[in-house]
Coordinates of C-alpha atoms in Angstrom, one line a residue:
M20 CA 12.2 -8.9 28.7
K21 CA 8.9 -10.8 28.7
L22 CA 6.1 -10.1 26.3
L23 CA 3.8 -9.2 29.2
E24 CA 6.0 -6.1 29.8
W25 CA 5.0 -4.7 26.4
V26 CA 1.6 -3.8 27.9
N27 CA 0.6 -1.5 25.0
I28 CA 1.5 -3.9 22.2
K29 CA -1.8 -5.6 21.2
P30 CA -2.0 -7.3 17.8
V31 CA -5.4 -6.9 16.2
E32 CA -7.0 -10.1 17.6
S33 CA -9.8 -10.3 15.0
L34 CA -7.2 -10.5 12.2
K35 CA -5.4 -13.5 13.6
G36 CA -5.0 -16.1 10.8
K37 CA -6.7 -14.0 8.2
D38 CA -5.5 -12.9 4.8
L39 CA -4.8 -9.4 3.6
L40 CA -5.8 -9.3 -0.1
T41 CA -7.6 -5.9 -0.1
L42 CA -8.7 -3.4 2.6
F43 CA -12.3 -3.9 1.5
D44 CA -12.1 -7.1 3.6
Y45 CA -11.2 -5.3 6.8
S46 CA -13.5 -3.2 9.0
T47 CA -12.8 0.4 9.6
E48 CA -12.1 -0.4 13.2
E49 CA -9.6 -3.0 12.2
V50 CA -7.8 -0.6 9.9
K51 CA -7.6 2.0 12.7
E52 CA -6.3 -0.7 15.1
L53 CA -3.6 -1.6 12.7
L54 CA -2.5 2.0 12.4
E55 CA -2.3 2.3 16.2
L56 CA -0.3 -0.9 16.4
A57 CA 2.1 0.4 13.7
I58 CA 2.7 3.6 15.6
D59 CA 3.5 1.6 18.8
L60 CA 5.9 -0.7 16.9
K61 CA 7.6 2.2 15.1
F62 CA 8.3 3.9 18.5
L63 CA 9.6 0.7 20.0
T64 CA 11.8 0.1 17.0
K65 CA 13.4 3.5 17.4
E66 CA 14.0 2.7 21.0
E67 CA 15.5 -0.7 20.1
K68 CA 12.9 -2.4 22.1
C69 CA 10.8 -4.0 19.4
P70 CA 9.1 -7.1 20.9
P71 CA 9.9 -10.5 19.3
L72 CA 6.2 -11.2 18.7
L73 CA 7.0 -13.6 15.8
A74 CA 9.9 -15.6 17.2
G75 CA 10.2 -18.9 15.4
K76 CA 7.9 -17.8 12.6
T77 CA 8.8 -17.8 8.9
L78 CA 7.3 -15.7 6.2
G79 CA 7.7 -16.9 2.6
M80 CA 7.9 -14.0 0.1
I81 CA 7.1 -14.8 -3.5
F82 CA 8.0 -12.3 -6.2
E83 CA 6.8 -12.2 -9.7
K84 CA 7.9 -8.5 -10.0
H85 CA 11.0 -6.6 -9.0
S86 CA 10.9 -4.8 -5.7
T87 CA 13.0 -2.6 -3.4
R88 CA 10.6 -1.4 -0.7
T89 CA 8.3 -4.4 -0.5
R90 CA 11.1 -7.0 -0.3
I91 CA 13.3 -5.2 2.2
S92 CA 10.6 -3.9 4.4
F93 CA 9.0 -7.3 4.8
E94 CA 12.3 -9.0 5.4
V95 CA 13.5 -6.5 7.9
G96 CA 10.0 -6.4 9.5
M97 CA 10.1 -10.1 10.2
Q98 CA 13.6 -9.8 11.6
Q99 CA 12.7 -7.0 13.9
L100 CA 9.8 -9.0 15.2
G101 CA 12.0 -12.0 15.9
G102 CA 11.0 -14.1 12.8
H103 CA 12.5 -14.8 9.4
G104 CA 11.6 -13.7 5.9
M105 CA 12.4 -16.1 3.0
F106 CA 12.8 -14.6 -0.5
M107 CA 11.5 -16.7 -3.3
H108 CA 11.3 -15.6 -6.9
S109 CA 8.5 -17.3 -8.8
R110 CA 10.9 -18.4 -11.6
D111 CA 12.9 -20.4 -9.0
L112 CA 9.8 -22.3 -7.7
Q113 CA 7.9 -25.1 -9.3
I114 CA 5.0 -22.7 -9.8
G115 CA 7.2 -21.1 -12.4
R116 CA 7.4 -24.4 -14.3
G117 CA 3.7 -25.2 -14.2
E118 CA 2.9 -26.5 -10.8
S119 CA -0.7 -25.6 -10.0
I120 CA -1.5 -22.8 -7.6
P121 CA -3.6 -25.0 -5.3
D122 CA -0.7 -27.5 -5.0
T123 CA 1.8 -24.8 -4.3
A124 CA -0.5 -23.2 -1.7
K125 CA -0.9 -26.6 0.1
V126 CA 2.8 -27.4 0.1
L127 CA 3.9 -24.0 1.3
S128 CA 1.3 -24.1 4.1
G129 CA 3.2 -27.1 5.5
Y130 CA 6.5 -25.2 5.7
L131 CA 5.6 -21.6 6.5
D132 CA 3.6 -19.5 8.9
G133 CA 2.5 -17.0 6.2
I134 CA 3.0 -16.0 2.6
M135 CA 3.5 -12.6 1.1
I136 CA 3.2 -12.4 -2.7
R137 CA 3.9 -9.6 -5.2
A138 CA 2.1 -10.8 -8.3
N139 CA 0.9 -9.8 -11.7
S140 CA -2.7 -11.1 -11.3
H141 CA -5.0 -10.5 -8.4
E142 CA -7.0 -13.5 -9.3
M143 CA -3.9 -15.6 -8.9
V144 CA -3.4 -14.3 -5.3
E145 CA -7.0 -15.0 -4.5
E146 CA -6.6 -18.6 -5.7
L147 CA -3.4 -19.0 -3.6
A148 CA -5.2 -17.7 -0.5
E149 CA -8.2 -19.9 -1.1
H150 CA -6.1 -23.1 -1.0
A151 CA -3.5 -22.0 1.7
S152 CA -4.2 -22.8 5.3
I153 CA -1.9 -19.9 6.4
P154 CA -2.3 -16.1 6.0
V155 CA -1.6 -14.7 2.5
I156 CA -0.6 -11.1 2.3
N157 CA -1.0 -9.1 -1.0
G158 CA 2.3 -7.3 -1.6
L159 CA 1.0 -5.9 -4.9
T160 CA -1.2 -7.1 -7.7
D161 CA -2.7 -5.5 -10.8
L162 CA -5.7 -4.3 -8.8
F163 CA -4.6 -3.6 -5.2
H164 CA -1.6 -2.6 -3.1
P165 CA -3.0 -2.6 0.5
C166 CA 0.3 -2.6 2.4
Q167 CA 1.3 0.6 0.6
A168 CA -2.0 2.2 1.5
L169 CA -1.5 1.4 5.2
A170 CA 1.9 3.1 5.1
D171 CA 0.2 6.1 3.3
L172 CA -2.4 6.5 6.1
L173 CA 0.3 6.1 8.8
T174 CA 2.3 8.9 7.2
L175 CA -0.7 11.2 6.9
Q176 CA -1.8 10.5 10.5
E177 CA 1.7 11.4 11.7
V178 CA 1.8 14.6 9.8
K179 CA -1.8 15.7 9.9
G180 CA -3.2 14.0 13.0
G181 CA -6.9 13.2 12.6
L182 CA -7.8 12.2 9.0
A183 CA -11.6 12.4 9.0
G184 CA -12.8 15.2 6.8
K185 CA -9.4 15.8 5.2
K186 CA -9.3 16.1 1.4
L187 CA -7.0 13.7 -0.5
A188 CA -6.2 14.3 -4.2
Y189 CA -4.7 11.6 -6.3
I190 CA -3.4 12.7 -9.7
G191 CA -2.6 10.2 -12.4
D192 CA -3.2 6.6 -13.3
G193 CA -6.3 5.0 -11.6
N194 CA -4.2 1.9 -10.8
N195 CA -3.7 -0.5 -8.0
V196 CA -2.1 2.2 -5.8
A197 CA -5.0 4.6 -6.4
H198 CA -7.5 1.8 -5.6
S199 CA -6.0 0.9 -2.3
L200 CA -5.2 4.5 -1.3
A201 CA -8.8 5.4 -1.9
I202 CA -10.2 2.4 0.1
A203 CA -7.9 3.2 3.0
A204 CA -8.9 6.9 2.9
A205 CA -12.6 5.9 2.7
H206 CA -12.2 3.9 5.9
M207 CA -11.0 7.2 7.5
G208 CA -13.9 9.3 6.3
M209 CA -11.7 11.4 4.0
H210 CA -12.9 13.3 0.9
I211 CA -11.2 11.5 -2.0
H212 CA -10.7 13.1 -5.4
I213 CA -9.0 11.2 -8.2
A214 CA -8.0 13.0 -11.4
S215 CA -7.2 10.7 -14.3
P216 CA -7.5 10.8 -18.1
R217 CA -10.9 9.2 -18.9
E218 CA -9.4 6.0 -20.4
Y219 CA -7.2 5.5 -17.3
E220 CA -9.8 6.0 -14.5
P221 CA -10.1 3.6 -11.6
V222 CA -12.0 0.3 -12.3
E223 CA -15.8 1.1 -12.1
W224 CA -16.8 -1.6 -9.7
I225 CA -14.0 -0.7 -7.3
S226 CA -15.0 3.0 -7.5
E227 CA -18.6 2.1 -6.6
K228 CA -17.5 0.2 -3.5
I229 CA -15.1 3.0 -2.4
S230 CA -17.9 5.5 -2.8
K231 CA -20.3 3.5 -0.5
L232 CA -17.5 3.0 2.1
A233 CA -16.6 6.7 2.1
I234 CA -20.2 7.8 2.6
T235 CA -20.7 5.3 5.4
N236 CA -17.8 6.8 7.2
G237 CA -18.7 10.5 6.6
G238 CA -16.4 11.1 3.7
S239 CA -16.9 11.3 -0.1
Y240 CA -15.4 10.0 -3.3
A241 CA -15.2 11.6 -6.8
V242 CA -13.4 10.9 -10.1
T243 CA -12.6 13.7 -12.5
S244 CA -10.5 14.5 -15.5
N245 CA -9.6 17.9 -14.1
P246 CA -6.4 17.9 -11.9
V247 CA -7.0 21.5 -10.7
E248 CA -10.5 20.6 -9.5
A249 CA -9.1 17.6 -7.7
V250 CA -6.3 19.5 -6.0
K251 CA -8.3 22.6 -5.0
S252 CA -7.9 23.1 -1.2
A253 CA -6.4 19.6 -0.8
D254 CA -4.7 18.5 2.4
C255 CA -2.7 15.8 0.6
I256 CA -1.6 15.4 -3.0
Y257 CA -0.5 11.9 -4.2
T258 CA 0.8 10.6 -7.5
D259 CA 2.4 7.5 -9.0
V260 CA 4.4 6.7 -12.1
W261 CA 2.5 7.0 -15.4
T262 CA 3.9 3.7 -16.7
S263 CA 4.1 0.8 -14.2
M264 CA 6.0 -2.5 -14.5
G265 CA 4.6 -4.6 -17.3
Q266 CA 3.2 -1.5 -19.2
E267 CA 6.4 -0.5 -20.9
Q268 CA 4.9 -1.1 -24.4
E269 CA 2.3 1.6 -23.5
A270 CA 4.9 4.2 -22.4
E271 CA 4.6 6.5 -25.4
A272 CA 0.8 6.6 -25.4
R273 CA 0.7 7.1 -21.6
L274 CA 3.2 10.0 -21.8
A275 CA 0.8 11.7 -24.2
A276 CA -2.3 10.9 -22.2
F277 CA -0.9 12.1 -18.9
E278 CA 0.8 15.2 -20.2
Q279 CA -1.6 17.6 -18.4
F280 CA -1.5 15.5 -15.1
Q281 CA 2.0 16.4 -13.9
V282 CA 2.2 17.4 -10.3
N283 CA 4.1 20.7 -10.5
D284 CA 4.3 24.1 -8.8
H285 CA 1.4 25.4 -10.8
L286 CA -0.9 22.6 -9.8
V287 CA 0.0 22.4 -6.1
A288 CA -0.6 26.2 -5.8
H289 CA -4.3 25.3 -5.8
A290 CA -3.9 23.1 -2.6
K291 CA -3.7 24.2 1.0
S292 CA -0.4 25.9 1.8
D293 CA 0.5 23.1 4.2
Y294 CA -0.5 20.2 1.9
V295 CA 1.4 16.9 2.1
F296 CA 2.9 15.4 -1.0
L297 CA 3.1 11.6 -1.2
H298 CA 4.4 9.2 -3.8
C299 CA 4.8 5.4 -3.5
L300 CA 8.1 5.4 -5.3
P301 CA 10.1 4.9 -7.4
A302 CA 9.5 8.3 -9.0
H303 CA 10.3 9.7 -12.4
R304 CA 11.3 13.3 -11.7
E305 CA 10.0 15.8 -14.3
E306 CA 7.5 13.2 -15.6
E307 CA 4.6 12.6 -13.1
V308 CA 6.1 15.1 -10.6
T309 CA 8.7 17.8 -10.7
A310 CA 11.8 17.8 -8.6
S311 CA 10.6 21.1 -7.0
V312 CA 7.6 19.3 -5.5
I313 CA 9.0 15.8 -4.6
D314 CA 12.2 17.3 -3.1
G315 CA 10.4 20.3 -1.6
P316 CA 9.3 21.1 2.0
N317 CA 5.8 19.6 1.6
S318 CA 7.1 16.2 0.5
Y319 CA 7.1 13.3 3.0
V320 CA 7.9 10.5 0.5
F321 CA 10.9 9.1 2.5
Q322 CA 9.0 9.1 5.8
Q323 CA 6.2 7.3 3.8
A324 CA 8.7 4.8 2.4
E325 CA 10.0 4.0 5.9
N326 CA 6.5 3.5 7.1
R327 CA 6.0 0.5 4.8
L328 CA 8.2 -1.3 7.4
H329 CA 6.1 -0.3 10.4
A330 CA 2.7 -0.7 8.9
Q331 CA 3.7 -4.1 7.6
K332 CA 5.0 -5.1 11.0
A333 CA 1.5 -4.4 12.4
V334 CA 0.0 -6.6 9.7
L335 CA 2.5 -9.4 10.3
A336 CA 2.1 -9.3 14.1
S337 CA -1.7 -9.4 13.8
L338 CA -2.1 -12.1 11.0
L339 CA 0.8 -14.4 12.1

């Protein structure tokens, strides 16, 4: 079957050759086009007719952190699009022995068609992208997780349809997931409410940019320390673990700080009856969320996890 026969498959042309470091760098129209492409690619995958848009292409995947969903979804995504994903742990590369980031970026640019990196520092990923001549995709940093946010939007769009004007409540740590989720929702004109303990709120400069983006698109953005206020009449409730990788030494303090921020039956009773529950996984049942919620009828966490694959295929097809 020739590529011309996939008449509806149109990678986002304006993103060709670009990086994906944060969704702040993409226009609202580009985010919407990526979601449309992801829906098309998901349908064709289910029909076993996914087009080999990336035949002959190789994605290098650098990991400083452990991963289940990110590694497997990117590797399978490249395979389904006809390309190849190459796993590389940072400790196995010369970068793990002190080779400079600019040198690594230039060397990998001569071998690969794109780089996906799951890193500790966002600044490191920015430096890698600055010196690479091929697209760099942020698979997670301390500040942003844009690929997760695209999967989140895709899931909400499948379940709820139009997203403009919908209320999204994020409960818990104002971390990388919260940042990117809120940026993505702001592109859609949603009303975003983040409830976090005061010392764990989203980064101030990121919140300021999200607020401006949301208002521009007809939505709104608010940060509170009151989970009930955030969840009231919400269309979607989202949470994440209270202690992320690299924060293990803070676990005891975090458990105490987030004690009143558990997503449970009492809290979700304040949302709309048909609310959608999302979690980026892995989840700690009976900690940030009870089993009754995450395993209940309003939970779409496994559809959300699968959508990492399809959202990322849209990114890969467009950038590579």
